């Protein structure tokens, strides 16, 4: 038989349902003696009684009141011995909300209510990231080469103390395009006198290089197609 309770904060250490107005002789004893001792799992507030209950024939031979009294006595003994064990083995501290009892770690391994969730299949992006070594897969066995390639495109920025890209989005090559102060040498001063804006010259040159690269790529693709046809 297993007796369980659910409240771990004890404002009163006395046994519940005890009539304090009655005489001492009417009170039930606080000590419980059984042929076989109880086993406890205080983390779950349970006390297991290994002693057998009265047989079914013996219970049915009793009156309804006597049968209930017998079963209530067994349940009461289990609750009493659980309270005794809690009060003698667990630490109790005083808090603004009352007395707080600290329970020990659980002993019984309870089964899960639901089965373990099945692992989700990786998405296409996760498969690609694992292959290329991107994000959380950076530096793994399959993406190690890709990680080294990405490191080659980084340069240390002494002003920010971080590694930044040399080219591309937020690259170091674009840093001078947003400077509010531009140093003018003789060549830039001459171009300024001709009406050219040297502040935007870096962006203009970068865009022109990108266009030239696109033209070269298209020319190469056309030559490759012609060679395959011929």
PDB file of C-alpha atoms in Angstrom:
ATOM      1  CA  UNK A   1       0.000   0.000   0.000  1.00  0.00           C
ATOM      2  CA  UNK A   2       1.326   3.462  -0.966  1.00  0.00           C
ATOM      3  CA  UNK A   3       0.421   6.623   0.879  1.00  0.00           C
ATOM      4  CA  UNK A   4       1.052   9.980  -0.847  1.00  0.00           C
ATOM      5  CA  UNK A   5       0.701  13.658  -0.009  1.00  0.00           C
ATOM      6  CA  UNK A   6       1.454  16.712  -2.152  1.00  0.00           C
ATOM      7  CA  UNK A   7       2.247  19.731   0.074  1.00  0.00           C
ATOM      8  CA  UNK A   8       5.937  20.349   0.907  1.00  0.00           C
ATOM      9  CA  UNK A   9       5.393  23.550   2.935  1.00  0.00           C
ATOM     10  CA  UNK A  10       4.385  22.750   6.486  1.00  0.00           C
ATOM     11  CA  UNK A  11       2.926  25.579   8.506  1.00  0.00           C
ATOM     12  CA  UNK A  12       2.091  23.211  11.390  1.00  0.00           C
ATOM     13  CA  UNK A  13       4.087  20.104  12.218  1.00  0.00           C
ATOM     14  CA  UNK A  14       1.166  18.422  14.028  1.00  0.00           C
ATOM     15  CA  UNK A  15      -0.706  15.474  12.516  1.00  0.00           C
ATOM     16  CA  UNK A  16      -3.801  16.587  10.533  1.00  0.00           C
ATOM     17  CA  UNK A  17      -7.324  15.793  11.749  1.00  0.00           C
ATOM     18  CA  UNK A  18      -6.330  15.563  15.403  1.00  0.00           C
ATOM     19  CA  UNK A  19      -8.892  16.936  17.824  1.00  0.00           C
ATOM     20  CA  UNK A  20      -6.857  19.136  20.186  1.00  0.00           C
ATOM     21  CA  UNK A  21      -9.890  19.630  22.456  1.00  0.00           C
ATOM     22  CA  UNK A  22     -10.061  15.940  23.315  1.00  0.00           C
ATOM     23  CA  UNK A  23      -8.104  14.360  26.136  1.00  0.00           C
ATOM     24  CA  UNK A  24      -4.688  12.803  25.616  1.00  0.00           C
ATOM     25  CA  UNK A  25      -6.171   9.320  25.978  1.00  0.00           C
ATOM     26  CA  UNK A  26      -8.394   9.888  22.899  1.00  0.00           C
ATOM     27  CA  UNK A  27      -5.505  10.862  20.623  1.00  0.00           C
ATOM     28  CA  UNK A  28      -4.053   8.309  18.244  1.00  0.00           C
ATOM     29  CA  UNK A  29      -0.406   7.309  18.823  1.00  0.00           C
ATOM     30  CA  UNK A  30       2.267   9.019  16.724  1.00  0.00           C
ATOM     31  CA  UNK A  31       4.458   5.908  16.587  1.00  0.00           C
ATOM     32  CA  UNK A  32       3.659   3.104  14.160  1.00  0.00           C
ATOM     33  CA  UNK A  33       4.960  -0.434  14.581  1.00  0.00           C
ATOM     34  CA  UNK A  34       4.689  -2.976  11.755  1.00  0.00           C
ATOM     35  CA  UNK A  35       6.158  -6.470  11.331  1.00  0.00           C
ATOM     36  CA  UNK A  36       7.846  -5.357   8.120  1.00  0.00           C
ATOM     37  CA  UNK A  37       9.139  -1.757   8.023  1.00  0.00           C
ATOM     38  CA  UNK A  38       7.941   0.757   5.460  1.00  0.00           C
ATOM     39  CA  UNK A  39       9.993   1.863   2.485  1.00  0.00           C
ATOM     40  CA  UNK A  40      10.039   5.535   1.527  1.00  0.00           C
ATOM     41  CA  UNK A  41      10.647   7.812  -1.433  1.00  0.00           C
ATOM     42  CA  UNK A  42      10.493  11.180   0.274  1.00  0.00           C
ATOM     43  CA  UNK A  43      11.022  13.118  -2.958  1.00  0.00           C
ATOM     44  CA  UNK A  44       7.590  11.925  -4.095  1.00  0.00           C
ATOM     45  CA  UNK A  45       6.155  11.947  -0.528  1.00  0.00           C
ATOM     46  CA  UNK A  46       5.340   8.248  -0.641  1.00  0.00           C
ATOM     47  CA  UNK A  47       5.476   5.485   1.942  1.00  0.00           C
ATOM     48  CA  UNK A  48       5.059   1.885   0.781  1.00  0.00           C
ATOM     49  CA  UNK A  49       3.599  -0.618   3.246  1.00  0.00           C
ATOM     50  CA  UNK A  50       4.790  -4.171   2.441  1.00  0.00           C
ATOM     51  CA  UNK A  51       2.516  -5.697   5.097  1.00  0.00           C
ATOM     52  CA  UNK A  52      -0.507  -7.499   3.603  1.00  0.00           C
ATOM     53  CA  UNK A  53      -4.017  -6.149   4.026  1.00  0.00           C
ATOM     54  CA  UNK A  54      -6.723  -8.254   5.651  1.00  0.00           C
ATOM     55  CA  UNK A  55      -8.078 -10.887   3.308  1.00  0.00           C
ATOM     56  CA  UNK A  56     -11.111 -10.100   1.190  1.00  0.00           C
ATOM     57  CA  UNK A  57     -13.215 -12.727   2.965  1.00  0.00           C
ATOM     58  CA  UNK A  58     -12.318 -11.236   6.339  1.00  0.00           C
ATOM     59  CA  UNK A  59     -13.233  -7.727   5.172  1.00  0.00           C
ATOM     60  CA  UNK A  60     -16.529  -8.873   3.649  1.00  0.00           C
ATOM     61  CA  UNK A  61     -17.447 -10.696   6.838  1.00  0.00           C
ATOM     62  CA  UNK A  62     -17.278  -7.380   8.721  1.00  0.00           C
ATOM     63  CA  UNK A  63     -19.913  -4.711   8.773  1.00  0.00           C
ATOM     64  CA  UNK A  64     -19.594  -1.664   6.531  1.00  0.00           C
ATOM     65  CA  UNK A  65     -18.498   0.539   9.423  1.00  0.00           C
ATOM     66  CA  UNK A  66     -15.973  -1.956  10.763  1.00  0.00           C
ATOM     67  CA  UNK A  67     -14.538  -2.556   7.267  1.00  0.00           C
ATOM     68  CA  UNK A  68     -14.058   1.169   6.671  1.00  0.00           C
ATOM     69  CA  UNK A  69     -12.507   1.613  10.103  1.00  0.00           C
ATOM     70  CA  UNK A  70      -9.996  -1.169   9.395  1.00  0.00           C
ATOM     71  CA  UNK A  71      -8.927   0.298   6.042  1.00  0.00           C
ATOM     72  CA  UNK A  72      -8.771   3.825   7.441  1.00  0.00           C
ATOM     73  CA  UNK A  73      -6.485   2.576  10.225  1.00  0.00           C
ATOM     74  CA  UNK A  74      -4.050   1.136   7.659  1.00  0.00           C
ATOM     75  CA  UNK A  75      -4.067   4.399   5.640  1.00  0.00           C
ATOM     76  CA  UNK A  76      -3.661   6.480   8.796  1.00  0.00           C
ATOM     77  CA  UNK A  77      -0.624   4.435   9.888  1.00  0.00           C
ATOM     78  CA  UNK A  78       1.000   5.008   6.487  1.00  0.00           C
ATOM     79  CA  UNK A  79       0.414   8.771   6.614  1.00  0.00           C
ATOM     80  CA  UNK A  80       1.672   8.960  10.207  1.00  0.00           C
ATOM     81  CA  UNK A  81       4.917   7.103   9.522  1.00  0.00           C
ATOM     82  CA  UNK A  82       5.501   9.241   6.413  1.00  0.00           C
ATOM     83  CA  UNK A  83       5.133  12.423   8.469  1.00  0.00           C
ATOM     84  CA  UNK A  84       7.431  11.043  11.165  1.00  0.00           C
ATOM     85  CA  UNK A  85      10.123  10.243   8.604  1.00  0.00           C
ATOM     86  CA  UNK A  86       9.828  13.643   6.925  1.00  0.00           C
ATOM     87  CA  UNK A  87      10.112  15.530  10.214  1.00  0.00           C
ATOM     88  CA  UNK A  88      13.107  13.527  11.408  1.00  0.00           C
ATOM     89  CA  UNK A  89      15.164  13.291   8.201  1.00  0.00           C
ATOM     90  CA  UNK A  90      14.429  16.433   6.141  1.00  0.00           C
ATOM     91  CA  UNK A  91      15.723  19.917   6.929  1.00  0.00           C
ATOM     92  CA  UNK A  92      13.141  22.601   7.693  1.00  0.00           C
ATOM     93  CA  UNK A  93      13.828  26.319   7.237  1.00  0.00           C
ATOM     94  CA  UNK A  94      11.740  29.330   8.163  1.00  0.00           C
ATOM     95  CA  UNK A  95      10.619  31.631   5.308  1.00  0.00           C
ATOM     96  CA  UNK A  96       8.261  34.627   5.142  1.00  0.00           C
ATOM     97  CA  UNK A  97       5.635  32.245   3.709  1.00  0.00           C
ATOM     98  CA  UNK A  98       6.030  29.690   6.489  1.00  0.00           C
ATOM     99  CA  UNK A  99       8.168  26.621   7.172  1.00  0.00           C
ATOM    100  CA  UNK A 100       9.816  25.139   4.080  1.00  0.00           C
ATOM    101  CA  UNK A 101      10.877  21.498   3.996  1.00  0.00           C
ATOM    102  CA  UNK A 102      13.713  20.436   1.648  1.00  0.00           C
ATOM    103  CA  UNK A 103      13.106  16.998   0.165  1.00  0.00           C
ATOM    104  CA  UNK A 104      15.909  14.607  -0.870  1.00  0.00           C
ATOM    105  CA  UNK A 105      16.470  13.485  -4.484  1.00  0.00           C
ATOM    106  CA  UNK A 106      14.054  10.835  -5.792  1.00  0.00           C
ATOM    107  CA  UNK A 107      14.872   7.143  -5.539  1.00  0.00           C
ATOM    108  CA  UNK A 108      12.129   5.648  -7.705  1.00  0.00           C
ATOM    109  CA  UNK A 109      12.511   5.975 -11.464  1.00  0.00           C
ATOM    110  CA  UNK A 110       9.053   6.857 -12.736  1.00  0.00           C
ATOM    111  CA  UNK A 111       8.130   5.969 -16.337  1.00  0.00           C
ATOM    112  CA  UNK A 112       7.541   8.719 -18.887  1.00  0.00           C
ATOM    113  CA  UNK A 113       3.952   9.694 -19.612  1.00  0.00           C
ATOM    114  CA  UNK A 114       4.752  10.058 -23.320  1.00  0.00           C
ATOM    115  CA  UNK A 115       7.425   8.318 -25.427  1.00  0.00           C
ATOM    116  CA  UNK A 116      10.683  10.054 -26.249  1.00  0.00           C
ATOM    117  CA  UNK A 117      10.319  12.448 -29.187  1.00  0.00           C
ATOM    118  CA  UNK A 118      11.760  11.217 -32.445  1.00  0.00           C
ATOM    119  CA  UNK A 119      14.619  13.302 -33.867  1.00  0.00           C
ATOM    120  CA  UNK A 120      13.507  15.635 -36.636  1.00  0.00           C
ATOM    121  CA  UNK A 121      14.874  15.108 -40.106  1.00  0.00           C
ATOM    122  CA  UNK A 122      17.418  17.812 -41.040  1.00  0.00           C
ATOM    123  CA  UNK A 123      16.208  20.526 -43.377  1.00  0.00           C
ATOM    124  CA  UNK A 124      17.829  21.262 -46.720  1.00  0.00           C
ATOM    125  CA  UNK A 125      19.582  24.249 -45.185  1.00  0.00           C
ATOM    126  CA  UNK A 126      20.986  22.142 -42.327  1.00  0.00           C
ATOM    127  CA  UNK A 127      22.286  19.568 -44.805  1.00  0.00           C
ATOM    128  CA  UNK A 128      23.921  22.328 -46.836  1.00  0.00           C
ATOM    129  CA  UNK A 129      25.355  24.011 -43.724  1.00  0.00           C
ATOM    130  CA  UNK A 130      26.799  20.698 -42.486  1.00  0.00           C
ATOM    131  CA  UNK A 131      28.414  20.068 -45.871  1.00  0.00           C
ATOM    132  CA  UNK A 132      29.890  23.586 -46.152  1.00  0.00           C
ATOM    133  CA  UNK A 133      30.724  24.061 -42.479  1.00  0.00           C
ATOM    134  CA  UNK A 134      28.416  27.050 -41.960  1.00  0.00           C
ATOM    135  CA  UNK A 135      26.990  28.347 -38.683  1.00  0.00           C
ATOM    136  CA  UNK A 136      26.957  25.804 -35.841  1.00  0.00           C
ATOM    137  CA  UNK A 137      28.642  23.263 -38.130  1.00  0.00           C
ATOM    138  CA  UNK A 138      31.696  25.486 -38.603  1.00  0.00           C
ATOM    139  CA  UNK A 139      34.945  23.601 -38.062  1.00  0.00           C
ATOM    140  CA  UNK A 140      33.447  20.108 -38.267  1.00  0.00           C
ATOM    141  CA  UNK A 141      35.020  17.259 -40.205  1.00  0.00           C
ATOM    142  CA  UNK A 142      33.163  17.868 -43.463  1.00  0.00           C
ATOM    143  CA  UNK A 143      33.234  21.655 -43.340  1.00  0.00           C
ATOM    144  CA  UNK A 144      36.802  22.183 -42.195  1.00  0.00           C
ATOM    145  CA  UNK A 145      38.062  23.122 -45.658  1.00  0.00           C
ATOM    146  CA  UNK A 146      35.216  25.559 -46.118  1.00  0.00           C
ATOM    147  CA  UNK A 147      36.047  27.142 -42.754  1.00  0.00           C
ATOM    148  CA  UNK A 148      39.667  27.695 -43.783  1.00  0.00           C
ATOM    149  CA  UNK A 149      38.506  29.328 -47.019  1.00  0.00           C
ATOM    150  CA  UNK A 150      36.303  31.717 -45.077  1.00  0.00           C
ATOM    151  CA  UNK A 151      39.158  32.635 -42.735  1.00  0.00           C
ATOM    152  CA  UNK A 152      41.215  33.769 -45.710  1.00  0.00           C
ATOM    153  CA  UNK A 153      38.586  36.443 -46.403  1.00  0.00           C
ATOM    154  CA  UNK A 154      38.964  37.967 -42.907  1.00  0.00           C
ATOM    155  CA  UNK A 155      41.188  40.796 -41.746  1.00  0.00           C
ATOM    156  CA  UNK A 156      41.716  42.157 -38.233  1.00  0.00           C
ATOM    157  CA  UNK A 157      40.241  45.607 -37.588  1.00  0.00           C
ATOM    158  CA  UNK A 158      42.364  47.330 -34.937  1.00  0.00           C
ATOM    159  CA  UNK A 159      39.742  50.022 -34.275  1.00  0.00           C
ATOM    160  CA  UNK A 160      36.913  47.609 -33.415  1.00  0.00           C
ATOM    161  CA  UNK A 161      39.112  44.730 -32.234  1.00  0.00           C
ATOM    162  CA  UNK A 162      37.203  42.248 -34.413  1.00  0.00           C
ATOM    163  CA  UNK A 163      37.810  40.168 -37.507  1.00  0.00           C
ATOM    164  CA  UNK A 164      35.897  41.573 -40.483  1.00  0.00           C
ATOM    165  CA  UNK A 165      35.533  40.563 -44.108  1.00  0.00           C
ATOM    166  CA  UNK A 166      37.922  41.916 -46.714  1.00  0.00           C
ATOM    167  CA  UNK A 167      35.260  42.050 -49.422  1.00  0.00           C
ATOM    168  CA  UNK A 168      31.521  41.552 -49.796  1.00  0.00           C
ATOM    169  CA  UNK A 169      28.742  42.651 -47.482  1.00  0.00           C
ATOM    170  CA  UNK A 170      30.146  44.973 -44.773  1.00  0.00           C
ATOM    171  CA  UNK A 171      33.610  44.323 -46.185  1.00  0.00           C
ATOM    172  CA  UNK A 172      36.726  46.258 -45.200  1.00  0.00           C
ATOM    173  CA  UNK A 173      37.066  47.550 -48.762  1.00  0.00           C
ATOM    174  CA  UNK A 174      33.913  49.636 -48.218  1.00  0.00           C
ATOM    175  CA  UNK A 175      35.084  51.268 -44.992  1.00  0.00           C
ATOM    176  CA  UNK A 176      36.521  54.356 -46.715  1.00  0.00           C
ATOM    177  CA  UNK A 177      33.250  55.045 -48.550  1.00  0.00           C
ATOM    178  CA  UNK A 178      31.504  56.218 -45.380  1.00  0.00           C
ATOM    179  CA  UNK A 179      34.311  58.334 -43.936  1.00  0.00           C
ATOM    180  CA  UNK A 180      33.298  61.918 -43.242  1.00  0.00           C
ATOM    181  CA  UNK A 181      36.904  63.122 -43.675  1.00  0.00           C
ATOM    182  CA  UNK A 182      38.913  62.199 -46.792  1.00  0.00           C
ATOM    183  CA  UNK A 183      42.638  62.874 -47.136  1.00  0.00           C
ATOM    184  CA  UNK A 184      43.546  64.551 -50.432  1.00  0.00           C
ATOM    185  CA  UNK A 185      46.884  63.943 -52.077  1.00  0.00           C
ATOM    186  CA  UNK A 186      48.058  65.786 -55.199  1.00  0.00           C
ATOM    187  CA  UNK A 187      46.270  63.436 -57.621  1.00  0.00           C
ATOM    188  CA  UNK A 188      42.958  63.617 -55.724  1.00  0.00           C
ATOM    189  CA  UNK A 189      43.261  67.377 -55.385  1.00  0.00           C
ATOM    190  CA  UNK A 190      43.724  67.637 -59.147  1.00  0.00           C
ATOM    191  CA  UNK A 191      40.635  65.514 -59.770  1.00  0.00           C
ATOM    192  CA  UNK A 192      38.668  67.653 -57.294  1.00  0.00           C
ATOM    193  CA  UNK A 193      39.661  70.732 -59.277  1.00  0.00           C
ATOM    194  CA  UNK A 194      38.314  69.032 -62.417  1.00  0.00           C
ATOM    195  CA  UNK A 195      34.912  68.661 -60.771  1.00  0.00           C
ATOM    196  CA  UNK A 196      35.188  65.017 -59.666  1.00  0.00           C
ATOM    197  CA  UNK A 197      34.016  63.967 -56.187  1.00  0.00           C
ATOM    198  CA  UNK A 198      36.809  61.912 -54.617  1.00  0.00           C
ATOM    199  CA  UNK A 199      34.550  61.018 -51.663  1.00  0.00           C
ATOM    200  CA  UNK A 200      32.483  58.743 -53.901  1.00  0.00           C
ATOM    201  CA  UNK A 201      35.361  57.704 -56.135  1.00  0.00           C
ATOM    202  CA  UNK A 202      36.027  54.491 -54.235  1.00  0.00           C
ATOM    203  CA  UNK A 203      32.462  53.267 -54.653  1.00  0.00           C
ATOM    204  CA  UNK A 204      32.446  54.262 -58.309  1.00  0.00           C
ATOM    205  CA  UNK A 205      35.650  52.313 -58.972  1.00  0.00           C
ATOM    206  CA  UNK A 206      34.366  49.279 -57.102  1.00  0.00           C
ATOM    207  CA  UNK A 207      31.114  49.250 -59.073  1.00  0.00           C
ATOM    208  CA  UNK A 208      33.054  49.609 -62.319  1.00  0.00           C
ATOM    209  CA  UNK A 209      35.272  46.645 -61.386  1.00  0.00           C
ATOM    210  CA  UNK A 210      32.183  44.562 -60.730  1.00  0.00           C
ATOM    211  CA  UNK A 211      30.770  45.487 -64.139  1.00  0.00           C
ATOM    212  CA  UNK A 212      34.030  44.598 -65.881  1.00  0.00           C
ATOM    213  CA  UNK A 213      34.062  41.262 -64.086  1.00  0.00           C
ATOM    214  CA  UNK A 214      30.490  40.561 -65.212  1.00  0.00           C
ATOM    215  CA  UNK A 215      31.396  41.397 -68.811  1.00  0.00           C
ATOM    216  CA  UNK A 216      34.419  39.095 -68.714  1.00  0.00           C
ATOM    217  CA  UNK A 217      32.300  36.304 -67.251  1.00  0.00           C
ATOM    218  CA  UNK A 218      29.641  36.653 -69.962  1.00  0.00           C
ATOM    219  CA  UNK A 219      32.327  36.695 -72.681  1.00  0.00           C
ATOM    220  CA  UNK A 220      33.876  33.541 -71.261  1.00  0.00           C
ATOM    221  CA  UNK A 221      30.496  31.812 -71.180  1.00  0.00           C
ATOM    222  CA  UNK A 222      29.832  32.723 -74.824  1.00  0.00           C
ATOM    223  CA  UNK A 223      33.255  31.439 -75.881  1.00  0.00           C
ATOM    224  CA  UNK A 224      32.665  28.179 -74.004  1.00  0.00           C
ATOM    225  CA  UNK A 225      29.333  27.672 -75.767  1.00  0.00           C
ATOM    226  CA  UNK A 226      30.872  28.326 -79.179  1.00  0.00           C
ATOM    227  CA  UNK A 227      33.717  25.879 -78.501  1.00  0.00           C
ATOM    228  CA  UNK A 228      31.253  23.167 -77.483  1.00  0.00           C
ATOM    229  CA  UNK A 229      29.130  23.720 -80.605  1.00  0.00           C
ATOM    230  CA  UNK A 230      32.187  23.679 -82.913  1.00  0.00           C
TER     231      UNK A 230
END
